[in-house]
GROMACS .gro file of C-alpha atoms in nm:
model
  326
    1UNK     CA    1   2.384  -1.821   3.812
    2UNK     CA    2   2.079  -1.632   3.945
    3UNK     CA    3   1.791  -1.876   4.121
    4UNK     CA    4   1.596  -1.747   3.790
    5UNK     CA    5   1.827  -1.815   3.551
    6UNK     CA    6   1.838  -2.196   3.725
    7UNK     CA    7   1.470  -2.237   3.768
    8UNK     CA    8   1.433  -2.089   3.387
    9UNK     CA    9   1.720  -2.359   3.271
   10UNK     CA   10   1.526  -2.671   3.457
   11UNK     CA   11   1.229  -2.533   3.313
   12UNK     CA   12   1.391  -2.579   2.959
   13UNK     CA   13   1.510  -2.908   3.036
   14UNK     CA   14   1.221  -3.066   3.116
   15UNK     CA   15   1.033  -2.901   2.836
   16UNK     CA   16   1.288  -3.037   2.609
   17UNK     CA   17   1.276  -3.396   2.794
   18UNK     CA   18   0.879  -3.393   2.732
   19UNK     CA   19   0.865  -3.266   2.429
   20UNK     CA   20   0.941  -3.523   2.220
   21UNK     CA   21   0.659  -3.716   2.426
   22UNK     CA   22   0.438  -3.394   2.371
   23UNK     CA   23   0.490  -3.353   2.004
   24UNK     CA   24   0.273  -3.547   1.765
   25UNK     CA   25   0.299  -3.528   1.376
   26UNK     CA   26  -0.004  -3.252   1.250
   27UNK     CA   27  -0.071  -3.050   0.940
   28UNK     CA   28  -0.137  -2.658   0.951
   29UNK     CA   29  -0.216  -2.499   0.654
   30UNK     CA   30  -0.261  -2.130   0.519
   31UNK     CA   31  -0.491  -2.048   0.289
   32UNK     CA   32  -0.673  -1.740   0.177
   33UNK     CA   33  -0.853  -1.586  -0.106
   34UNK     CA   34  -0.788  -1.261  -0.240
   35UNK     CA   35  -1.000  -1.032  -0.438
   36UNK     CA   36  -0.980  -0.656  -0.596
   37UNK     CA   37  -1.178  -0.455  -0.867
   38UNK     CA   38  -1.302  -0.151  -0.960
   39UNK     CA   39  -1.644  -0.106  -0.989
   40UNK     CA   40  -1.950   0.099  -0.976
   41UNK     CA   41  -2.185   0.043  -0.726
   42UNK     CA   42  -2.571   0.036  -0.700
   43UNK     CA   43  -2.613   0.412  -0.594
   44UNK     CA   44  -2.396   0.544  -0.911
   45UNK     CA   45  -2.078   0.570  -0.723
   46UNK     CA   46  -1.749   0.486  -0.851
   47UNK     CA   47  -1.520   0.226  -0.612
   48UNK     CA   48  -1.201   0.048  -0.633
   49UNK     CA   49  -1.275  -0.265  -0.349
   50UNK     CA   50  -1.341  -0.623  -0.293
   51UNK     CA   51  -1.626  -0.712  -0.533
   52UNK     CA   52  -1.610  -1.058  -0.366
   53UNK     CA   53  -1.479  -1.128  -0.039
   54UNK     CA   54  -1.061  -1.171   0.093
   55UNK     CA   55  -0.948  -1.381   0.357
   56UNK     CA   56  -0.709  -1.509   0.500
   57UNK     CA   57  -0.753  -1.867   0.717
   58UNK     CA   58  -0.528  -2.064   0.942
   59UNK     CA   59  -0.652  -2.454   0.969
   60UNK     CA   60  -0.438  -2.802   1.102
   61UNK     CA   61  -0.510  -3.129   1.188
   62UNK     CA   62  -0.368  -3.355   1.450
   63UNK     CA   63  -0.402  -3.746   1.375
   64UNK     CA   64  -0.517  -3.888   1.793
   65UNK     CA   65  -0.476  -4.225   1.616
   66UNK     CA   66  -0.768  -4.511   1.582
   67UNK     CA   67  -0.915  -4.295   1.299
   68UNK     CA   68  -0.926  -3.973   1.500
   69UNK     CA   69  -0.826  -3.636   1.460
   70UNK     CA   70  -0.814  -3.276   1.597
   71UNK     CA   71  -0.917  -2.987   1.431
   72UNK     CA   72  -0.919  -2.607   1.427
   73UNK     CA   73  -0.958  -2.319   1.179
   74UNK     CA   74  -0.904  -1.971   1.233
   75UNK     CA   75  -1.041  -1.731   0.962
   76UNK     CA   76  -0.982  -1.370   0.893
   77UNK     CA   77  -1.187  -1.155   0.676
   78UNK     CA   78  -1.022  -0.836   0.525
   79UNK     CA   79  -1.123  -0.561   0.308
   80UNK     CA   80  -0.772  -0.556   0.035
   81UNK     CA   81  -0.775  -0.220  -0.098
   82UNK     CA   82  -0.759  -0.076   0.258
   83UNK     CA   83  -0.584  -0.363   0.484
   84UNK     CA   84  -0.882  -0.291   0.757
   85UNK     CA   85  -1.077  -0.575   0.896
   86UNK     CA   86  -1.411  -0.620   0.709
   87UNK     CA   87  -1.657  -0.424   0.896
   88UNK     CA   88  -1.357  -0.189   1.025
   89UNK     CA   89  -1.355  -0.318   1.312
   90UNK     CA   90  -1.738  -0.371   1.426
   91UNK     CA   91  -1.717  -0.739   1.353
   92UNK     CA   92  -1.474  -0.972   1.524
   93UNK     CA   93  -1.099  -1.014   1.415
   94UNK     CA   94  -1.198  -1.397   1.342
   95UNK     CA   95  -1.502  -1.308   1.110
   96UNK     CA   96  -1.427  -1.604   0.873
   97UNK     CA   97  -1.404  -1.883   1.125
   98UNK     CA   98  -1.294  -1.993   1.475
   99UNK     CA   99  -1.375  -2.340   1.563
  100UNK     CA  100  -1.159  -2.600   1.748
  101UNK     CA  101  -1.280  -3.016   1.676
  102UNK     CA  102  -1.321  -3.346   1.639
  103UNK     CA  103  -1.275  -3.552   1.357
  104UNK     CA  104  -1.343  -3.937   1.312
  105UNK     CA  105  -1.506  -4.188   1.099
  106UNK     CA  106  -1.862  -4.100   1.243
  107UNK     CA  107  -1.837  -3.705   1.078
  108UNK     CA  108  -1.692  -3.419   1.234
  109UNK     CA  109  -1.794  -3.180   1.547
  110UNK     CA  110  -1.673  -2.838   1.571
  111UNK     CA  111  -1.730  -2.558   1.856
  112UNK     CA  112  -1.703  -2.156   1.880
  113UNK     CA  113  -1.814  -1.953   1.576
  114UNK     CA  114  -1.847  -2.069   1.223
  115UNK     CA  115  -2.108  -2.048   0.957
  116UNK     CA  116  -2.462  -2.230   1.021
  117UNK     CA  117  -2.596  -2.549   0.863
  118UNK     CA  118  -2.778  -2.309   0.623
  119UNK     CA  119  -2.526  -2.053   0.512
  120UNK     CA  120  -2.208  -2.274   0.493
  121UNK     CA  121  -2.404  -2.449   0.173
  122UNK     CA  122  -2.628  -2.228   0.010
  123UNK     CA  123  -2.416  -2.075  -0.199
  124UNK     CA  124  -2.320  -2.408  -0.453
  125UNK     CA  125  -2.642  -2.306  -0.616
  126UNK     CA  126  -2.545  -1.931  -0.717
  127UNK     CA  127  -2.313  -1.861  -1.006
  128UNK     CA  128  -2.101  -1.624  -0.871
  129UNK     CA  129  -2.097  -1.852  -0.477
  130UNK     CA  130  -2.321  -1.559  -0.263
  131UNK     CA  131  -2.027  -1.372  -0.291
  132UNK     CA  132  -2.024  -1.087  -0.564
  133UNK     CA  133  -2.162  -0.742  -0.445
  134UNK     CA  134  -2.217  -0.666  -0.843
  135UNK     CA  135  -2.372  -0.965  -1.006
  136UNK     CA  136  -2.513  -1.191  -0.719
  137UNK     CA  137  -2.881  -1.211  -0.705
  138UNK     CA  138  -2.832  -1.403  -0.328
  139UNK     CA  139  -2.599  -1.117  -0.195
  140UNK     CA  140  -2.912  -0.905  -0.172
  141UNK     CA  141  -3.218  -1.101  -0.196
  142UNK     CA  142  -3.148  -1.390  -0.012
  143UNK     CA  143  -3.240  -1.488   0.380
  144UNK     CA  144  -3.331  -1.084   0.344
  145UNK     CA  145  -3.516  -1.135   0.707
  146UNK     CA  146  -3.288  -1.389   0.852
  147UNK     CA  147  -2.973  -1.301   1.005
  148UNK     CA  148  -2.814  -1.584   1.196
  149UNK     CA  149  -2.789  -1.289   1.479
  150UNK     CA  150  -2.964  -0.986   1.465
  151UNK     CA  151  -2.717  -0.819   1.728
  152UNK     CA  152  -2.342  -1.047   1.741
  153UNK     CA  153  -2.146  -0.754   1.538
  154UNK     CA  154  -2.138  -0.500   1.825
  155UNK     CA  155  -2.514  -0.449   1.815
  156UNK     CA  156  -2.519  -0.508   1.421
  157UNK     CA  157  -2.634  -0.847   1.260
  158UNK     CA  158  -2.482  -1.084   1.146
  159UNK     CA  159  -2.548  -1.251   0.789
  160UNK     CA  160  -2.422  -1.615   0.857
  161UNK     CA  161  -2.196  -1.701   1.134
  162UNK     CA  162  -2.318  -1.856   1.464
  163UNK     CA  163  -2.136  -1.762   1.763
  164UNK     CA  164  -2.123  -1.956   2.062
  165UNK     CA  165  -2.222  -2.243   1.826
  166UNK     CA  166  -2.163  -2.639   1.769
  167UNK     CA  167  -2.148  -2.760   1.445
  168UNK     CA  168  -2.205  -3.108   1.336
  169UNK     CA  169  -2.102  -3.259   0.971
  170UNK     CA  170  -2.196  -3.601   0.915
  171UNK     CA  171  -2.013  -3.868   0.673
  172UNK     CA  172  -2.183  -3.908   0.314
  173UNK     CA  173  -2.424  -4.145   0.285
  174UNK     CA  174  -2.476  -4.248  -0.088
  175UNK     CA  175  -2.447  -3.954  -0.181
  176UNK     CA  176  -2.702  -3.780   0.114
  177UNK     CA  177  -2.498  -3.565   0.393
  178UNK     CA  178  -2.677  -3.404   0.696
  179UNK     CA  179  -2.516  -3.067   0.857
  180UNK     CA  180  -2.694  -2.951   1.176
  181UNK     CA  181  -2.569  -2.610   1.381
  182UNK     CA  182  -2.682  -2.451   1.681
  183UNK     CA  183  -2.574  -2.292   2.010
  184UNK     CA  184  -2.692  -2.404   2.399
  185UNK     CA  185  -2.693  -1.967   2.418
  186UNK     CA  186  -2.940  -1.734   2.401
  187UNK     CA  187  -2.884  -1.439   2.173
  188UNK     CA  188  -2.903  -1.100   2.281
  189UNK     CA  189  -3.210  -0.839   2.192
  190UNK     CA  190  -3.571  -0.983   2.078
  191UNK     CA  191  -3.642  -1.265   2.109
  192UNK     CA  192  -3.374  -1.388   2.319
  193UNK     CA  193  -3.391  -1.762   2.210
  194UNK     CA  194  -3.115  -2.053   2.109
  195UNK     CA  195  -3.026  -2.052   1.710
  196UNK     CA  196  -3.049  -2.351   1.545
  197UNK     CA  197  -3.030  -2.503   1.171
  198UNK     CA  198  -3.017  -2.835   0.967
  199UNK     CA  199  -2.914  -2.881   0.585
  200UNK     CA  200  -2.944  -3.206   0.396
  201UNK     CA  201  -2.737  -3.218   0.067
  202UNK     CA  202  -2.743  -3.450  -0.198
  203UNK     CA  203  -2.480  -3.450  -0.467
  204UNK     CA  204  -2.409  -3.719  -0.720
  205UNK     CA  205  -2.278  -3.735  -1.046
  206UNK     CA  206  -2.400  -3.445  -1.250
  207UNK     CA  207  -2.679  -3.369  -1.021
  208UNK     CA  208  -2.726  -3.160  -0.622
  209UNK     CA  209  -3.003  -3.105  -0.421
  210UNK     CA  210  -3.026  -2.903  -0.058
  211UNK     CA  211  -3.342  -2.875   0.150
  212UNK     CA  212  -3.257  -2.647   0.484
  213UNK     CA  213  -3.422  -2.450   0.753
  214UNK     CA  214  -3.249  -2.164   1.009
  215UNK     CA  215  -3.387  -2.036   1.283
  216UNK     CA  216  -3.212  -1.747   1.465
  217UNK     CA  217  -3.251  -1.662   1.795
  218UNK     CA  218  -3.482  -1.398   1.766
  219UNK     CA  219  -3.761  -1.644   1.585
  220UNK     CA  220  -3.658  -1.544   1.224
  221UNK     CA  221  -3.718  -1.808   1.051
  222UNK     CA  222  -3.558  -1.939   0.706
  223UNK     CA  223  -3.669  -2.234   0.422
  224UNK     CA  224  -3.425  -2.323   0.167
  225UNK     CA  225  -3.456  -2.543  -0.160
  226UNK     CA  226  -3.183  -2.570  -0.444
  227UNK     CA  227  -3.147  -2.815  -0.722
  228UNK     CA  228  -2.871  -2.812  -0.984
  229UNK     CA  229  -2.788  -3.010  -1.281
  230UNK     CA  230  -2.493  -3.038  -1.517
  231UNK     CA  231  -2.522  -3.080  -1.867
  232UNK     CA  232  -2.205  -3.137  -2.021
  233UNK     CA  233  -2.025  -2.754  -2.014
  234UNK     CA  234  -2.364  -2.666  -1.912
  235UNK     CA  235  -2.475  -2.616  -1.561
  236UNK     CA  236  -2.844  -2.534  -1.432
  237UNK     CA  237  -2.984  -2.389  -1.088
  238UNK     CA  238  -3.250  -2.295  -0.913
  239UNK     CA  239  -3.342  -2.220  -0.557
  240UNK     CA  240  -3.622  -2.169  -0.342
  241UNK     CA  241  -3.606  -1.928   0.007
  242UNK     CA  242  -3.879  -1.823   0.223
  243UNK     CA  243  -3.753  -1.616   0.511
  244UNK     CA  244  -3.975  -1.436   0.791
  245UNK     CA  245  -3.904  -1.228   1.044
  246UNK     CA  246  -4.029  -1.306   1.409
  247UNK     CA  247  -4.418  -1.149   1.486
  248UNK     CA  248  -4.507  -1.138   1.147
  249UNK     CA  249  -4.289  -0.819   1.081
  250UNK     CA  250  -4.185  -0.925   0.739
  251UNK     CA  251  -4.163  -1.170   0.493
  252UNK     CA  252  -3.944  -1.262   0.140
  253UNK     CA  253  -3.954  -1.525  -0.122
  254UNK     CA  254  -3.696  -1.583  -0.384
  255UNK     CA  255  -3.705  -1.754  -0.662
  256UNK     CA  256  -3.370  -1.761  -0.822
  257UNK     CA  257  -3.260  -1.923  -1.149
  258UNK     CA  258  -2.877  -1.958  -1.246
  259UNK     CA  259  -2.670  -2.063  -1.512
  260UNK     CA  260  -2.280  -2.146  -1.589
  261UNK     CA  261  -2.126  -2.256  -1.914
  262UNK     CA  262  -1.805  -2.331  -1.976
  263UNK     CA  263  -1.659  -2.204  -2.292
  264UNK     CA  264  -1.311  -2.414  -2.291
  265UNK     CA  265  -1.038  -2.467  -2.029
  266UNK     CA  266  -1.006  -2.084  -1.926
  267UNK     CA  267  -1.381  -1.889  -1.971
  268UNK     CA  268  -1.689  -1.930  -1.758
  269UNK     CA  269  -1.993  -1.753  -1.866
  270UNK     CA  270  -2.238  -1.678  -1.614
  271UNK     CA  271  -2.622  -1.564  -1.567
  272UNK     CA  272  -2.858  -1.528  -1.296
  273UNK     CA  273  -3.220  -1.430  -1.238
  274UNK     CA  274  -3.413  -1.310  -0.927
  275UNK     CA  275  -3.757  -1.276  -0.856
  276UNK     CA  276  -3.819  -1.154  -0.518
  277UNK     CA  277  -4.160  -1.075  -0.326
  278UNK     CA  278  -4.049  -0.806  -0.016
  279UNK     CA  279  -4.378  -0.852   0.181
  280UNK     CA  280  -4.661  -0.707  -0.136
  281UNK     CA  281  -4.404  -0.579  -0.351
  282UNK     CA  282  -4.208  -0.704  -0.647
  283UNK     CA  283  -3.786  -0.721  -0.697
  284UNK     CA  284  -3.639  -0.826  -0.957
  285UNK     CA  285  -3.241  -0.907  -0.987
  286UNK     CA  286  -3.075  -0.951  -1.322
  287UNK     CA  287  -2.719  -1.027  -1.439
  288UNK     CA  288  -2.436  -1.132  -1.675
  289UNK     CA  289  -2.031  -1.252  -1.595
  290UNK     CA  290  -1.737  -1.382  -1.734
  291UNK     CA  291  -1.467  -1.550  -1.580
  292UNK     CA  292  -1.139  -1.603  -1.738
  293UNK     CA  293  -0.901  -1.823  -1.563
  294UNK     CA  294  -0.553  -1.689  -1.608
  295UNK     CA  295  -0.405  -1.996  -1.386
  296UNK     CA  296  -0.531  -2.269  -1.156
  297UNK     CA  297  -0.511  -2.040  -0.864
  298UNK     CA  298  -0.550  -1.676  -1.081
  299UNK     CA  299  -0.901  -1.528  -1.231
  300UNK     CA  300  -1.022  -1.225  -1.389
  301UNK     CA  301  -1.346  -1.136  -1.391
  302UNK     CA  302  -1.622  -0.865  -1.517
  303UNK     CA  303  -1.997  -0.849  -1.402
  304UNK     CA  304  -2.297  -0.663  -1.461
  305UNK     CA  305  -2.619  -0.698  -1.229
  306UNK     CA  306  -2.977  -0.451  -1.216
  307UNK     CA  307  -3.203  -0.435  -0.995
  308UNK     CA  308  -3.523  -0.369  -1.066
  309UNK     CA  309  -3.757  -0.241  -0.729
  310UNK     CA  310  -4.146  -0.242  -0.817
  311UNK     CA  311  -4.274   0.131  -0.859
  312UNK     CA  312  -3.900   0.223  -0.891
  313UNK     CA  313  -3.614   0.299  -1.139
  314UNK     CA  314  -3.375   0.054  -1.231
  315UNK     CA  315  -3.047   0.074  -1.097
  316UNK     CA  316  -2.723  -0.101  -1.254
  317UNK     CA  317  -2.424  -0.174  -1.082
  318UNK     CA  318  -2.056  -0.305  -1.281
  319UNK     CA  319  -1.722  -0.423  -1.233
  320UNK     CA  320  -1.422  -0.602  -1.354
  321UNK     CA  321  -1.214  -0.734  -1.089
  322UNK     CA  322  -0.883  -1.016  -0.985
  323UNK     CA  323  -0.878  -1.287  -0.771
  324UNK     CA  324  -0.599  -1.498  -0.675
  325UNK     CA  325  -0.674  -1.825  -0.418
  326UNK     CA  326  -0.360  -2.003  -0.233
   0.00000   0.00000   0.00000
């Protein structure tokens, strides 16, 4: 036997001595969410893409005992009809999520690069979640001069992840729970400031309520104010945001109104308004969507949206699509 081939087998017996000392019961899970469709976009042109958004996310717990636990979630966005990264390879491989944790009965604290206090919650008070590039009023009127980074996708913002960042989610209190994000960083290009961002949510019963503010490091700044209300099959929303840019370079408000019923056990019918003001002029965002659940984990869908640009011509934009969540 080769002095390698001893070291490597004392190497293996210790490991294997350890390990059971080492090893401590934990739960990894794999999720994702997939989504195709074909549809036709804004500018007239015919796609077959994600409508909403795909990923794939790798997340585990280890119990540290007295009520403690260790955390981490990796996240990975994808574009399905192609296999390429989302952003093709401008944004980074763990787009979704990258955080490592701790977990106890005081709330949760997470570090590296997830989604601020403002983004990770918004989108409870949109029908289709801030995620449908054909019916969602939020995908394009939203935080429209906020970016949680103006430069963190290799020199291209970024729309709601904070790298570098620490997270905080605290326990609910009857019925009130506080998220706070930020990052001891400063961010690259103007500005060159730390992020921050805070989100209070209320949810009880039939009724939810957010009030939030984000504040990028450039000095964009971001207000937030949602209320929702079920009735029955019947749900209603509305939302308040007030986003400026730093130096008095721009400014949006949005007011957005939202609606869900469910028909039975299977079909969701959905409808949204926005009214946006884009510094003096006038947007508004209309649509209509069904979705028809197939299985617990299966949907198909079909959405309509128009926007409607002051001193402009309308533009529509529709699409039926499948998504499938595991």
């Amino acid at each position: 036997m080769t002095r390698f081939s001893q070291g490597s087998a004392a190497l293996l017996l210790a490991t294997a001595a350890l390990g059971p000392a080492w090893a401590q019961p934990s739960q990894v899970q794999i999720s994702g969410f997939l989504d195709l469709g074909i549809y036709r976009d804004f500018q007239g042109t015919a796609q077959l893409g994600t409508i909403q958004r795909s990923s794939i996310s790798f997340s585990g717990a280890e119990d540290l005992g007295g009520g403690l636990q260790a955390t981490f979630r990796l996240s990975h966005r994808l574009e399905l009809d192609t296999g390429l990264g989302e952003g093709y390879g401008q944004k980074p491989f763990w787009h979704g999520e990258s955080t490592v944790g701790l977990k106890g009965g005081w709330g949760q604290v997470r570090l590296g690069r997830a989604l601020s206090a403002l983004w990770a919650h918004d989108w409870k008070f949109d029908p289709w979640g801030h995620m449908n590039r054909v019916s969602s009023s939020a995908w394009y009127q939203w935080f429209y001069y906020v970016p949680t980074d103006r430069a963190s996708n290799n020199g291209a913002p970024e729309f709601g992840r904070t790298p570098n960042g620490i997270f905080y989610d605290a326990p609910n209190l009857a019925g009130f729970t506080l998220h706070l994000s930020g990052s001891p960083e400063r961010t690259q290009g103007p500005g060159g400031g730390k992020p921050y961002a805070a989100s209070l949510e209320y949810a009880q019963g039939a009724a939810a309520a957010m009030l939030a503010f984000d504040r990028n490091g450039s000095g964009d700044r971001a207000s937030f104010a949602a209320v929702k209300y079920r009735f029955g099959a019947t749900t209603l929303m509305s939302s308040y945001d007030d986003s400026r840019r730093a130096q008095d370079q721009g400014r949006s408000r949005v007011l957005a109104l939202g609606a869900t019923h469910k028909l039975d056990g299977s079909v969701t019918l959905k409808a949204g308004l926005g009214h946006q003001r884009l510094n003096s002029n006038t947007h508004m965002f209309y649509s209509l969507g069904a979705d028809y659940a197939v299985s617990r984990r299966t949907t198909l869908y079909a959405g309509l949206g128009q926007q409607r640009p002051e001193n402009k011509s309308p533009s529509s934009s529709f699409g039926v699509g499948m998504s499938h969540a595991f």
